[in-house]
C-alpha cells in the first residue's frame, strides 16, 4: 500500500454526531483496515464517507461482520444492544459483570471481573475497527443494523434471554391502563402516557424502590418471575390482556400484571420487562460471561520428534497413494456420470485399489482433483483421467509433491466425505460430483489447525476437546444443522482431524513441524524434506517371484517396477509380484526380455533368481508369435500349426475365426476383443499396425487436455490487495473532500466570473504541481458543446495536452483537454 495520506482536519475534541464524522476523523490506515475487514463495502467503491457510513448499516454486511466476532466481543455487542442508546463504557462493563455492590443471582455463573476488565477494551476496539460501534467512551452507539440484529425482544430474546424494555412492551397500551399500572405500583397519576411510561421505567430502574415493591409480592409470584428471569422471557397465560387492577388481583400472575411487572405481549402470552429481568439477575445480561477462550482439553503429549517422524511417514504414503490412484486411472480411466461425478462401482474399485474405505477413497479423489492432477477429459464419452499437470507433479521430489497436495487441501471448499450423503432431493451425492462444495470448510480447517498450533509441540487433542474453543472464536459460524442434530462445523472438525492425519499434516493427532509451516504461510518443503527417508535405488529379488522394496523407491524405479510386476502388499516395505500377465504388460510397453533382465540385475541387491529369469524368457518367447491387426480384424502367425490350434479351440468360438491363408486367420471381432480373448486362452499375442509393425501400448498414455484446478467457492467477497485498498481510500477521501470542500475565490479573472480564469502557462504549472503533491484543484471547463462548468478534480497525470484526473462531479476518472480548461483554483480543505 502507498504511504498513508495525512488525516482530515476533523478532530475528536468534540464527540462526533454521526458515523460519517467519526470515519472522517480516522486516518487512512484505519479506513483501509475497515475496508480490508469488510470487503463487501467496496462493490462498488463508495463515492465519499457519507455513502460508506450508509453501507456500513446494511443488514447483510452487518451480519457478515458479526459472524467474524469471538464470543466475548459478541457478548459486549449484545450488552450494548440491551443498554440504552449512548451508554457509557462503565455501564456496559457492569452489564457483563454486574455492579460490584449488587448481590449476583444464584443461577449465574461466577464471573472473573479482572479478566473482563482486561478483555473489555480490546473487544470495544474490535467493534470499532469493524465500524459496528462508534461514539466516545461516554456515549457508545451501535450501528443501527447491529442494534436491530442483537436487541432482545419478546419474539427473539437472543443469547441474553432478555425481553423488550418497558417502553417497547407498552407500545399501543391505552392511557387508562397505564394509569391503572401506576396506581398498582404505588405511583401517582401522570397527565399523559409519555410521563406515565417514564415513571414506571424509573421505578424498574431504581433498585431500592423496586426491591421494596418485590418484597410485597407473594412467594408464588416471585417463583413465576424466577422461571422467566434467564429466558425465554415470555410465558403463556389465558387472557393475558385483561385489565386487572391491584384490588382485583387474586392469582400470582394477576398480582404481577396489575403492577406492570409482567406485560401482555399477545392475547395469550406475557413478557418480563428487560429492566425487571436485569434487576433480578443482579444487573447482568449474560448468565455465563466468557472473556477468554476455554482451554483445550483433554490433551495427550508426545515427543515432538516422534510426531514429526510419524507425520513425515504418512506424508510419503499420501504422495504414493495419489500416485498409485492416478497411475491406475491413466491406464483404465473410469467414465463420468451424466450429471457429473463418479459412479458408485468405480468408487468401490478405487477403494479396493487403495485398500481403504470408500470415504477415504473419496477424499483422495477430491484431493487429486482439487490439486489439478485429475479432471474429466471433455470427450464425447467423457472419462476421469490424469491431467498434464500430473506429469509435471511426478517430476518433483516427494516433499514438493506433498506441499502441492497440502496447500490444495487447506484451501479447498470441496469436501469429499460428503459423498453418499443425501442431497436436497434425498439422492446420494456422487464422488467428484457438483454438490460437494462447502464455503465453511477452509475456515474450519484453518481454525482446527490454529487451535492445535496454540498447544505445545507434540500435543494432540480430539474433536471434543477442540470444539469449545472453536465455538468461542466464531460462535455464529456453525453452519447448518444436519439430520443427526450436529452443526456442520462439528462434522467438519472431525473430518479435518482425520484428513490431516491421512495427509501427514498431523502425526498422532498433534500438529507436525511441516503442518506448522503450512499454516503460517511458509514453504513446508524445506521442513519436510529432512524428515523423509532417502528414496532407494534398489530392491531385493526373492526366489518366489517377488521383489521387496525396503523403503520408498525413486520415482523412475517405482514406475518401471510397477510396469513389470503387480503390487502385492504395501506398508513400510512394498512387495511386488511378477506374473506372466505383468511381464507381458512390460513387453507390450516395448521392453524386451534382455531389457528386463538387465534392469532387474542393475537394481537388485541379490542376483536375479532362476525362476524369475525363466518366467521372463518363457513369456518373451511366446510374446508376439501371434499378431493381431485391424481388418475386421485378423490374426497372423508364421507357424501354421499354432494357427490351427487356435482355430480348433472352442474357447475362440465367439471370435468366429476363418482361415484366409496358412498363416492368416480373419475374425469377426475388433482387435481389442481379439487380443483379450487370446490372452485369456493363455497365448501372448501382440498388436501390429497397418504396416505390420508391433504396436507398443503404454499404460500411462491417457491424459486430459490442459485443465486448471477447481476454484474454491468464495466465502463472501474476496479480500482486496493493498494496491486496491490504497486506490479505494484515496477515492473515498477525494470524494469526501469534494462533497465538503469550501472553495476559495478564483486566482485571477474578471470580477463576477462564473468559472476560474488563469493564463495557460499558469494553468499547466498549477496542474503539474497538483500531480506531484497529490492536491485537489477547482477548474473551469468548457466542453465540446461550448457549455461551461466547474469541477473539483484530483489530477493524476498531465501529458500530451490532456489532464487525467478523478472528477468528483462525475465520480469517475476522466480526461480533460488542457486547451478547454479556462483556469484553476485551489480547494480549501
PDB file of C-alpha atoms in Angstrom, residues 185 202-217 222 225 255 261 275-276 279-280:
ATOM      1  CA  UNK A 185     -47.252   0.120  41.588  1.00  0.00           C
ATOM      2  CA  UNK A 202     -37.829   4.921  36.589  1.00  0.00           C
ATOM      3  CA  UNK A 203     -39.352   2.591  39.184  1.00  0.00           C
ATOM      4  CA  UNK A 204     -37.958  -0.509  37.456  1.00  0.00           C
ATOM      5  CA  UNK A 205     -34.569   1.169  37.200  1.00  0.00           C
ATOM      6  CA  UNK A 206     -34.438   2.135  40.866  1.00  0.00           C
ATOM      7  CA  UNK A 207     -33.007  -0.875  42.679  1.00  0.00           C
ATOM      8  CA  UNK A 208     -34.141   0.294  46.129  1.00  0.00           C
ATOM      9  CA  UNK A 209     -37.755   1.154  45.278  1.00  0.00           C
ATOM     10  CA  UNK A 210     -38.179  -1.915  43.052  1.00  0.00           C
ATOM     11  CA  UNK A 211     -36.775  -4.139  45.803  1.00  0.00           C
ATOM     12  CA  UNK A 212     -39.326  -2.736  48.241  1.00  0.00           C
ATOM     13  CA  UNK A 213     -42.144  -3.472  45.772  1.00  0.00           C
ATOM     14  CA  UNK A 214     -40.972  -7.052  45.224  1.00  0.00           C
ATOM     15  CA  UNK A 215     -40.863  -7.647  48.979  1.00  0.00           C
ATOM     16  CA  UNK A 216     -44.647  -7.249  48.942  1.00  0.00           C
ATOM     17  CA  UNK A 217     -45.062  -9.915  46.219  1.00  0.00           C
ATOM     18  CA  UNK A 222     -41.652 -14.422  42.813  1.00  0.00           C
ATOM     19  CA  UNK A 225     -40.501 -14.314  37.864  1.00  0.00           C
ATOM     20  CA  UNK A 255     -50.638  -9.567  41.027  1.00  0.00           C
ATOM     21  CA  UNK A 261     -44.120  -6.409  36.436  1.00  0.00           C
ATOM     22  CA  UNK A 275     -35.432  -3.615  33.368  1.00  0.00           C
ATOM     23  CA  UNK A 276     -37.022  -6.037  35.833  1.00  0.00           C
ATOM     24  CA  UNK A 279     -32.750  -6.266  38.436  1.00  0.00           C
ATOM     25  CA  UNK A 280     -33.486  -9.904  39.238  1.00  0.00           C
TER      26      UNK A 280
END
